[in-house]
Amino acid sequence: MTTRRKSFGSDNHSGAHAEVIQAIAAVNAGDAHPYGADEWTTRSADELNSVFNAAASFFVFNGTAANVLGISLMLRPYEAVVCAESSHLHVDECGAIERVLGNKLLVVPTPDGKLTPDLIGPRLTGRGDEHRAQPRVVAIAQATELGTCYSLQELADLGEYCRSQGLTLFLDGARLSNAAAHLGCDLADLAAHVDVLTFGGTKNGAIAAEAVVVMRDDRVQDVPFLRKQQMQLGSKMRFTAAQFGALLTDKLWLRSAQHANAMALRLAEGIASAPGVTIQYPVQSNAVFAALRSERIEALRREWAFYIWNETEGVVRWMTAFDTTSADVDAFVAAVHASA
Amino acid sequence: MTTRRKSFGSDNHSGAHAEVIQAIAAVNAGDAHPYGADEWTTRSADELNSVFNAAASFFVFNGTAANVLGISLMLRPYEAVVCAESSHLHVDECGAIERVLGNKLLVVPTPDGKLTPDLIGPRLTGRGDEHRAQPRVVAIAQATELGTCYSLQELADLGEYCRSQGLTLFLDGARLSNAAAHLGCDLADLAAHVDVLTFGGTKNGAIAAEAVVVMRDDRVQDVPFLRKQQMQLGSKMRFTAAQFGALLTDKLWLRSAQHANAMALRLAEGIASAPGVTIQYPVQSNAVFAALRSERIEALRREWAFYIWNETEGVVRWMTAFDTTSADVDAFVAAVHASA
Amino acid sequence: MTTRRKSFGSDNHSGAHAEVIQAIAAVNAGDAHPYGADEWTTRSADELNSVFNAAASFFVFNGTAANVLGISLMLRPYEAVVCAESSHLHVDECGAIERVLGNKLLVVPTPDGKLTPDLIGPRLTGRGDEHRAQPRVVAIAQATELGTCYSLQELADLGEYCRSQGLTLFLDGARLSNAAAHLGCDLADLAAHVDVLTFGGTKNGAIAAEAVVVMRDDRVQDVPFLRKQQMQLGSKMRFTAAQFGALLTDKLWLRSAQHANAMALRLAEGIASAPGVTIQYPVQSNAVFAALRSERIEALRREWAFYIWNETEGVVRWMTAFDTTSADVDAFVAAVHASA
Amino acid sequence: MTTRRKSFGSDNHSGAHAEVIQAIAAVNAGDAHPYGADEWTTRSADELNSVFNAAASFFVFNGTAANVLGISLMLRPYEAVVCAESSHLHVDECGAIERVLGNKLLVVPTPDGKLTPDLIGPRLTGRGDEHRAQPRVVAIAQATELGTCYSLQELADLGEYCRSQGLTLFLDGARLSNAAAHLGCDLADLAAHVDVLTFGGTKNGAIAAEAVVVMRDDRVQDVPFLRKQQMQLGSKMRFTAAQFGALLTDKLWLRSAQHANAMALRLAEGIASAPGVTIQYPVQSNAVFAALRSERIEALRREWAFYIWNETEGVVRWMTAFDTTSADVDAFVAAVHASA
């Protein structure tokens, strides 16, 4: 990767906020009870519980683990997860759900990464039939892997649908901050219709910190054991908690996400007039998906870092981060125009 | 936990080295390829490969995960792990091996936490019998959970025994630094007869960093996939690599372990003359196990933090760390004497 | 279920061949070594090896278990199975692959239940990428769950494709006899391009007997352990072997399948002229899928047993068996006509 | 195996009762609903429910599967099973519990294969500690693998202990008939303090038939799905049900077990006076464990089939079956005497 130019590859190409690093240094004082029994973990978890109106919050190391732990709270061995074909837990976790939990995914193609009752319905056949894995969890991402967001109404409708169908709703919030920034709502609004969700820190300026936020009291008691068994119990957890402490201070999480989203919009607007470049999905977080000719993709990739999302269809993903500058975006937009 | 007095509870009650925090801050500059494709990860892994004479090294978040990943490189589904009854992977990992890998543990009582060919032999019955899980991996810890160390000769004998029996040898090195400090040997000496081992950073002054060190070329190719599937692939891996970078610089790992071990010896020597206190195992790393009356235990625990190892037998564990001072030890020794 | 009329529900609604029952009785003489070390098991397995030109054959109790065992011979933990969306192992095994093996299924919609290189290709993205479960096994069924058969050329093409792509080919042969009868080929022809397959007895007149047929020497050694661990090692295996002995005697398997197929063709021909009844797939084994109005379906089901395959689209499955008679078919055809 | 002489190897060396074979033939008439929805399955399950006073009964193919299914009804992922070191599920199932369920076994050495509250107690440490797999199920066998039986009082005590400790009690009844015969009690008496048990048919004259008997209503609903997922749902289940039908008719199960037990006692009494032969455990079912010199063992094994239980200690197992005759026993006793 060239280090001369800002990467548009992913929000995890960035480093961390200075405040996150400072918070890590600040908790490095003397002894602390390990495994989360320290004051910083208590404080950060309490703050998360407060902003989400949650029953309990637990820290883990990465997003895949957060998804696996969160989903594991809601499944019996023969139950299945309905998720989008583009979902991280289906595509990008090397089969962790199947391996660690042993549960089946029922995968649904979607136009924009978002599930709807109409898309979920056909996957609910065979309920009560012992030959079929039984659908139990609907797993969505907010923002989705395609950069789109569910509206609050869509979330409410999904929640209502799930309740009416005896399903539980899980939300992968690796980029929940970006969704909150886009929708201009509270985190609690995003969690209101959900049973368990994750709240990502790493993609928003932490070094390695994700939270599993449990909205239902009756799902809390198993978490400590499952987290440990799933190899996600950090001994010096104060250092993870400190990262969330920094993100929660003066809503650094929100300011960072607002900035990243603004940069993505600036990018999208900048290329709107570029001939031969077609934006694929509504830009509702910090990602822009665009289609353009492969020669142009290749030319751009010689100078800029980003991923090809779909080689066959010539779709690329351009992603901004908390530390992407307007100048970075403008330079990249100019390069896109120049690639024509 | 009282913060007035140094904890003798565990080496993970300590914070991190200042050098570790500084190293984390130092790598926080600009973008980097994620998932370990950055220069710092390459450098730290290369250094580990060099000091261990290893085929490859991989970073994970914690010790349980390192054990599970390391052992997973050597097992078919119907194979089993022979380990000590006191081993971390049997006692302290909430059944992660059984859950994540699905393999059986064949547990061996030991006098001092150490396996020997004589102890392993009786667990090798039924080889070739389809009704029996087939022993394949012998898992040892160095230092052991009881603070003891295998001598280099004992390691060589175990390695030879395993090879002769068609077994592979795994070493849990969460406290490998302490063993190297005790034995006065190189890390490569400790790995010489082993197939896969772990090298712990967290208990020796990192915030959350462990390495899986693979000694055999033919076990390397699966690791990236298994690490990801086992939920241990960090996206911003430079921050994990940086911690090992700090530990490897001027052998900080060794100096820290030497100090912790010296403090444990000072403690052991200090209480040697205390009536009614019986040291349980040779003090060969940074832990002292002692038996004393429950009233004294209770009295001490009102002022000092440490764990009761075996309530029935009145055995406690006192553990030192890189940041335990002579004054800490002397004050605690005085308290032990005073508790009589 | 009415017992007055022959069921068209499934070939497992039938009982067993008289010869199968007689064979079970015939081996019930005195003692025998258990767990397959008896002469009848040896003989039946040898015969299967001979007719399939196989490395080894193993008996299990049912088709789900045969699929799971067969597939388990070819997968590392992070590898995946490409299969048709209509496949039994995806739809009808309650997630056994995911639960027992922990591997991911990569599901492909097909027009007729059959995979082709063109359909498989798009599921092979992300090879070598640690974030993706790695495709390794292509699993097909012969006959398929939709009653269709791969031609020998199609099998050869699939085998060649798999070899060229570093994939292995698994064949679910729960109804392999019907395919052989349809194609007029030897069983060995059907296995020629396959790595591991199953050969079903139950749906063709046994009471409970399936075989896992391993074509490659290097996949044999693990089978006994995996079969036991997967809970499919019968102690009095002579009674399972006897069922295959009966099926292999004078090619009872072939005669039975030829008859069942002929009955399905008779049924298809009988309804070809029925207005409002549309046959869905080529009738190439012992199943006829047809679409008709729901009122007619309901009317027919009041007197006859069969399954609704797709309620939304009004598709039903009519299945024949070794013991379906021409009179059964003719009566049912008349009922279909009369339902208009 | 010599077929000239009756095997004393195991009760699964025998064939099946003539009544069992006849029952299989008798249900082979016309069509039946598959997967247990037939009248014979209903009738046999109802009879089992009645004799056990059970909530529900389910048929599976073999004993390992019955144990795995039964135990799976009572465990969350991080919970563990306390069992005897000699238990079938620890020793003889190739790690099926760990593989299929992913749960840990906590193994207890016993003098005679029987667990007691005093033996279980020390395995209950660490409850509530997230680092420890949490003991939940106590698994016993009746009769045990060492041929011993729990008295009704011992069962009541275990049940009371489990309830008081928040544990559930599972009973492996592969040889439950032999225990009932020895104790002279009803099957319901043996199940009275148990949550889930198995009832074996195979070792008592069936060809392949085991039942999982669920005593608690709240554990029933998951069974159909778990049985299917665990690959134990037979399609033509009437043939399994028929075997239990035969065993239940005029208490064939009891008469068979009484006979087998009587033969074991005859054997034990016959060798009581043999010099150099030491019976190891009370003979309370159909097995006799004896120690004798290895030369005698070798000499006997040239003519007779039986297993060496513990080569180091020179212990052998001699097992009788429903079809062992007095003449068989007397000839074998004479051989033992002659081997001196």
PDB file of N, CA, C and O in Angstrom, chain B residues 35 76-79 99 102 128-132 134 221-222 224-229 233, chain C residues 35 76-79 99 102 128-132 134 221-222 224-229 233:
ATOM      1  N   TYR B  35      -5.273  -6.551   8.740  1.00  0.00           N
ATOM      2  CA  TYR B  35      -5.231  -8.012   8.892  1.00  0.00           C
ATOM      3  C   TYR B  35      -3.815  -8.572   8.838  1.00  0.00           C
ATOM      4  O   TYR B  35      -3.594  -9.689   8.398  1.00  0.00           O
ATOM      5  N   ARG B  76      -7.016 -34.241  13.711  1.00  0.00           N
ATOM      6  CA  ARG B  76      -8.177 -34.649  12.944  1.00  0.00           C
ATOM      7  C   ARG B  76      -9.369 -34.769  13.908  1.00  0.00           C
ATOM      8  O   ARG B  76      -9.174 -34.818  15.123  1.00  0.00           O
ATOM      9  N   PRO B  77     -10.574 -34.845  13.354  1.00  0.00           N
ATOM     10  CA  PRO B  77     -11.730 -34.742  14.253  1.00  0.00           C
ATOM     11  C   PRO B  77     -11.795 -35.789  15.359  1.00  0.00           C
ATOM     12  O   PRO B  77     -12.354 -35.536  16.417  1.00  0.00           O
ATOM     13  N   TYR B  78     -11.242 -36.943  15.130  1.00  0.00           N
ATOM     14  CA  TYR B  78     -11.387 -38.027  16.107  1.00  0.00           C
ATOM     15  C   TYR B  78     -10.138 -38.189  16.978  1.00  0.00           C
ATOM     16  O   TYR B  78     -10.020 -39.189  17.686  1.00  0.00           O
ATOM     17  N   GLU B  79      -9.290 -37.213  16.933  1.00  0.00           N
ATOM     18  CA  GLU B  79      -8.061 -37.311  17.720  1.00  0.00           C
ATOM     19  C   GLU B  79      -8.176 -36.526  19.030  1.00  0.00           C
ATOM     20  O   GLU B  79      -9.020 -35.647  19.168  1.00  0.00           O
ATOM     21  N   ARG B  99     -15.506 -27.193  22.607  1.00  0.00           N
ATOM     22  CA  ARG B  99     -16.536 -26.453  21.869  1.00  0.00           C
ATOM     23  C   ARG B  99     -16.044 -26.041  20.490  1.00  0.00           C
ATOM     24  O   ARG B  99     -16.710 -26.291  19.486  1.00  0.00           O
ATOM     25  N   GLY B 102     -13.955 -29.433  19.090  1.00  0.00           N
ATOM     26  CA  GLY B 102     -14.704 -30.686  19.132  1.00  0.00           C
ATOM     27  C   GLY B 102     -13.858 -31.885  19.499  1.00  0.00           C
ATOM     28  O   GLY B 102     -14.330 -33.018  19.409  1.00  0.00           O
ATOM     29  N   GLY B 128      -5.770 -47.222  17.300  1.00  0.00           N
ATOM     30  CA  GLY B 128      -6.226 -48.049  16.200  1.00  0.00           C
ATOM     31  C   GLY B 128      -7.614 -48.629  16.417  1.00  0.00           C
ATOM     32  O   GLY B 128      -8.184 -49.218  15.498  1.00  0.00           O
ATOM     33  N   ASP B 129      -8.154 -48.480  17.613  1.00  0.00           N
ATOM     34  CA  ASP B 129      -9.498 -48.984  17.931  1.00  0.00           C
ATOM     35  C   ASP B 129     -10.513 -47.878  17.647  1.00  0.00           C
ATOM     36  O   ASP B 129     -10.465 -46.810  18.265  1.00  0.00           O
ATOM     37  N   GLU B 130     -11.395 -48.144  16.696  1.00  0.00           N
ATOM     38  CA  GLU B 130     -12.314 -47.102  16.243  1.00  0.00           C
ATOM     39  C   GLU B 130     -13.242 -46.576  17.335  1.00  0.00           C
ATOM     40  O   GLU B 130     -13.864 -45.529  17.169  1.00  0.00           O
ATOM     41  N   HIS B 131     -13.356 -47.308  18.428  1.00  0.00           N
ATOM     42  CA  HIS B 131     -14.231 -46.851  19.519  1.00  0.00           C
ATOM     43  C   HIS B 131     -13.582 -45.768  20.374  1.00  0.00           C
ATOM     44  O   HIS B 131     -14.258 -45.119  21.164  1.00  0.00           O
ATOM     45  N   ARG B 132     -12.298 -45.610  20.226  1.00  0.00           N
ATOM     46  CA  ARG B 132     -11.578 -44.696  21.096  1.00  0.00           C
ATOM     47  C   ARG B 132     -11.114 -43.447  20.347  1.00  0.00           C
ATOM     48  O   ARG B 132     -10.582 -43.562  19.239  1.00  0.00           O
ATOM     49  N   GLN B 134      -8.454 -41.020  19.399  1.00  0.00           N
ATOM     50  CA  GLN B 134      -7.066 -41.403  19.209  1.00  0.00           C
ATOM     51  C   GLN B 134      -6.117 -40.312  19.706  1.00  0.00           C
ATOM     52  O   GLN B 134      -6.116 -39.197  19.167  1.00  0.00           O
ATOM     53  N   GLN B 221       0.153 -23.537   6.444  1.00  0.00           N
ATOM     54  CA  GLN B 221      -0.779 -23.035   5.431  1.00  0.00           C
ATOM     55  C   GLN B 221      -2.219 -22.880   5.929  1.00  0.00           C
ATOM     56  O   GLN B 221      -2.951 -22.013   5.454  1.00  0.00           O
ATOM     57  N   ASP B 222      -2.606 -23.675   6.883  1.00  0.00           N
ATOM     58  CA  ASP B 222      -3.988 -23.575   7.376  1.00  0.00           C
ATOM     59  C   ASP B 222      -4.190 -22.422   8.359  1.00  0.00           C
ATOM     60  O   ASP B 222      -5.333 -22.032   8.629  1.00  0.00           O
ATOM     61  N   PRO B 224      -3.846 -19.076   8.614  1.00  0.00           N
ATOM     62  CA  PRO B 224      -4.634 -17.856   8.381  1.00  0.00           C
ATOM     63  C   PRO B 224      -6.142 -18.112   8.400  1.00  0.00           C
ATOM     64  O   PRO B 224      -6.901 -17.336   8.989  1.00  0.00           O
ATOM     65  N   PHE B 225      -6.557 -19.192   7.784  1.00  0.00           N
ATOM     66  CA  PHE B 225      -7.988 -19.492   7.735  1.00  0.00           C
ATOM     67  C   PHE B 225      -8.510 -19.870   9.121  1.00  0.00           C
ATOM     68  O   PHE B 225      -9.572 -19.432   9.539  1.00  0.00           O
ATOM     69  N   LEU B 226      -7.759 -20.702   9.808  1.00  0.00           N
ATOM     70  CA  LEU B 226      -8.218 -21.130  11.130  1.00  0.00           C
ATOM     71  C   LEU B 226      -8.241 -19.954  12.104  1.00  0.00           C
ATOM     72  O   LEU B 226      -9.146 -19.840  12.924  1.00  0.00           O
ATOM     73  N   ARG B 227      -7.242 -19.078  12.015  1.00  0.00           N
ATOM     74  CA  ARG B 227      -7.248 -17.913  12.900  1.00  0.00           C
ATOM     75  C   ARG B 227      -8.468 -17.049  12.640  1.00  0.00           C
ATOM     76  O   ARG B 227      -9.123 -16.578  13.577  1.00  0.00           O
ATOM     77  N   LYS B 228      -8.774 -16.826  11.383  1.00  0.00           N
ATOM     78  CA  LYS B 228      -9.945 -16.013  11.067  1.00  0.00           C
ATOM     79  C   LYS B 228     -11.208 -16.699  11.574  1.00  0.00           C
ATOM     80  O   LYS B 228     -12.051 -16.087  12.223  1.00  0.00           O
ATOM     81  N   GLN B 229     -11.345 -17.983  11.248  1.00  0.00           N
ATOM     82  CA  GLN B 229     -12.551 -18.705  11.652  1.00  0.00           C
ATOM     83  C   GLN B 229     -12.679 -18.762  13.167  1.00  0.00           C
ATOM     84  O   GLN B 229     -13.792 -18.734  13.692  1.00  0.00           O
ATOM     85  N   LEU B 233      -8.559 -12.859  14.113  1.00  0.00           N
ATOM     86  CA  LEU B 233      -7.836 -12.035  13.152  1.00  0.00           C
ATOM     87  C   LEU B 233      -8.163 -10.570  13.428  1.00  0.00           C
ATOM     88  O   LEU B 233      -9.286 -10.122  13.181  1.00  0.00           O
TER      89      LEU B 233
ATOM     90  N   TYR C  35     -19.550 -55.015  15.008  1.00  0.00           N
ATOM     91  CA  TYR C  35     -18.990 -53.790  14.432  1.00  0.00           C
ATOM     92  C   TYR C  35     -18.409 -54.001  13.034  1.00  0.00           C
ATOM     93  O   TYR C  35     -17.465 -53.345  12.624  1.00  0.00           O
ATOM     94  N   ARG C  76     -11.351 -29.806   5.396  1.00  0.00           N
ATOM     95  CA  ARG C  76     -10.709 -29.205   6.555  1.00  0.00           C
ATOM     96  C   ARG C  76     -11.707 -28.234   7.186  1.00  0.00           C
ATOM     97  O   ARG C  76     -12.712 -27.884   6.570  1.00  0.00           O
ATOM     98  N   PRO C  77     -11.435 -27.788   8.423  1.00  0.00           N
ATOM     99  CA  PRO C  77     -12.483 -27.035   9.136  1.00  0.00           C
ATOM    100  C   PRO C  77     -12.968 -25.778   8.431  1.00  0.00           C
ATOM    101  O   PRO C  77     -14.114 -25.377   8.605  1.00  0.00           O
ATOM    102  N   TYR C  78     -12.126 -25.154   7.647  1.00  0.00           N
ATOM    103  CA  TYR C  78     -12.499 -23.866   7.053  1.00  0.00           C
ATOM    104  C   TYR C  78     -12.949 -24.024   5.605  1.00  0.00           C
ATOM    105  O   TYR C  78     -13.078 -23.030   4.890  1.00  0.00           O
ATOM    106  N   GLU C  79     -13.202 -25.221   5.192  1.00  0.00           N
ATOM    107  CA  GLU C  79     -13.609 -25.453   3.811  1.00  0.00           C
ATOM    108  C   GLU C  79     -15.125 -25.603   3.695  1.00  0.00           C
ATOM    109  O   GLU C  79     -15.809 -25.888   4.679  1.00  0.00           O
ATOM    110  N   ARG C  99     -23.912 -28.665  11.894  1.00  0.00           N
ATOM    111  CA  ARG C  99     -23.803 -29.048  13.302  1.00  0.00           C
ATOM    112  C   ARG C  99     -22.713 -30.075  13.524  1.00  0.00           C
ATOM    113  O   ARG C  99     -21.847 -29.910  14.368  1.00  0.00           O
ATOM    114  N   GLY C 102     -19.532 -28.749  11.080  1.00  0.00           N
ATOM    115  CA  GLY C 102     -19.136 -27.358  11.291  1.00  0.00           C
ATOM    116  C   GLY C 102     -18.731 -26.638  10.025  1.00  0.00           C
ATOM    117  O   GLY C 102     -18.230 -25.521  10.074  1.00  0.00           O
ATOM    118  N   GLY C 128      -8.255 -18.512  -1.384  1.00  0.00           N
ATOM    119  CA  GLY C 128      -7.001 -18.006  -0.850  1.00  0.00           C
ATOM    120  C   GLY C 128      -7.176 -16.820   0.074  1.00  0.00           C
ATOM    121  O   GLY C 128      -6.215 -16.392   0.709  1.00  0.00           O
ATOM    122  N   ASP C 129      -8.387 -16.299   0.157  1.00  0.00           N
ATOM    123  CA  ASP C 129      -8.681 -15.158   1.031  1.00  0.00           C
ATOM    124  C   ASP C 129      -9.128 -15.699   2.387  1.00  0.00           C
ATOM    125  O   ASP C 129     -10.149 -16.383   2.480  1.00  0.00           O
ATOM    126  N   GLU C 130      -8.360 -15.372   3.414  1.00  0.00           N
ATOM    127  CA  GLU C 130      -8.613 -15.967   4.732  1.00  0.00           C
ATOM    128  C   GLU C 130      -9.965 -15.594   5.310  1.00  0.00           C
ATOM    129  O   GLU C 130     -10.436 -16.228   6.264  1.00  0.00           O
ATOM    130  N   HIS C 131     -10.616 -14.569   4.765  1.00  0.00           N
ATOM    131  CA  HIS C 131     -11.934 -14.181   5.275  1.00  0.00           C
ATOM    132  C   HIS C 131     -13.048 -15.085   4.760  1.00  0.00           C
ATOM    133  O   HIS C 131     -14.161 -15.049   5.279  1.00  0.00           O
ATOM    134  N   ARG C 132     -12.760 -15.854   3.755  1.00  0.00           N
ATOM    135  CA  ARG C 132     -13.798 -16.650   3.102  1.00  0.00           C
ATOM    136  C   ARG C 132     -13.641 -18.141   3.414  1.00  0.00           C
ATOM    137  O   ARG C 132     -12.532 -18.676   3.327  1.00  0.00           O
ATOM    138  N   GLN C 134     -13.432 -21.659   2.282  1.00  0.00           N
ATOM    139  CA  GLN C 134     -12.828 -22.047   1.019  1.00  0.00           C
ATOM    140  C   GLN C 134     -13.589 -23.208   0.381  1.00  0.00           C
ATOM    141  O   GLN C 134     -13.644 -24.306   0.955  1.00  0.00           O
ATOM    142  N   GLN C 221      -8.679 -44.349   5.450  1.00  0.00           N
ATOM    143  CA  GLN C 221      -8.208 -44.679   6.800  1.00  0.00           C
ATOM    144  C   GLN C 221      -8.981 -43.980   7.916  1.00  0.00           C
ATOM    145  O   GLN C 221      -9.097 -44.514   9.019  1.00  0.00           O
ATOM    146  N   ASP C 222      -9.511 -42.804   7.646  1.00  0.00           N
ATOM    147  CA  ASP C 222     -10.235 -42.086   8.701  1.00  0.00           C
ATOM    148  C   ASP C 222     -11.658 -42.599   8.902  1.00  0.00           C
ATOM    149  O   ASP C 222     -12.281 -42.314   9.938  1.00  0.00           O
ATOM    150  N   PRO C 224     -13.357 -45.423   9.635  1.00  0.00           N
ATOM    151  CA  PRO C 224     -13.875 -46.138  10.811  1.00  0.00           C
ATOM    152  C   PRO C 224     -14.051 -45.224  12.030  1.00  0.00           C
ATOM    153  O   PRO C 224     -15.064 -45.311  12.738  1.00  0.00           O
ATOM    154  N   PHE C 225     -13.089 -44.365  12.260  1.00  0.00           N
ATOM    155  CA  PHE C 225     -13.180 -43.468  13.419  1.00  0.00           C
ATOM    156  C   PHE C 225     -14.295 -42.454  13.237  1.00  0.00           C
ATOM    157  O   PHE C 225     -15.071 -42.178  14.141  1.00  0.00           O
ATOM    158  N   LEU C 226     -14.372 -41.872  12.051  1.00  0.00           N
ATOM    159  CA  LEU C 226     -15.405 -40.862  11.815  1.00  0.00           C
ATOM    160  C   LEU C 226     -16.797 -41.485  11.875  1.00  0.00           C
ATOM    161  O   LEU C 226     -17.741 -40.891  12.398  1.00  0.00           O
ATOM    162  N   ARG C 227     -16.948 -42.689  11.332  1.00  0.00           N
ATOM    163  CA  ARG C 227     -18.251 -43.349  11.398  1.00  0.00           C
ATOM    164  C   ARG C 227     -18.654 -43.596  12.846  1.00  0.00           C
ATOM    165  O   ARG C 227     -19.819 -43.368  13.220  1.00  0.00           O
ATOM    166  N   LYS C 228     -17.726 -44.065  13.654  1.00  0.00           N
ATOM    167  CA  LYS C 228     -18.043 -44.303  15.058  1.00  0.00           C
ATOM    168  C   LYS C 228     -18.392 -42.983  15.738  1.00  0.00           C
ATOM    169  O   LYS C 228     -19.405 -42.878  16.445  1.00  0.00           O
ATOM    170  N   GLN C 229     -17.558 -41.969  15.535  1.00  0.00           N
ATOM    171  CA  GLN C 229     -17.785 -40.687  16.198  1.00  0.00           C
ATOM    172  C   GLN C 229     -19.102 -40.074  15.750  1.00  0.00           C
ATOM    173  O   GLN C 229     -19.777 -39.394  16.524  1.00  0.00           O
ATOM    174  N   LEU C 233     -21.884 -46.496  13.796  1.00  0.00           N
ATOM    175  CA  LEU C 233     -21.299 -47.830  13.800  1.00  0.00           C
ATOM    176  C   LEU C 233     -22.274 -48.789  14.468  1.00  0.00           C
ATOM    177  O   LEU C 233     -22.476 -48.743  15.683  1.00  0.00           O
TER     178      LEU C 233
END
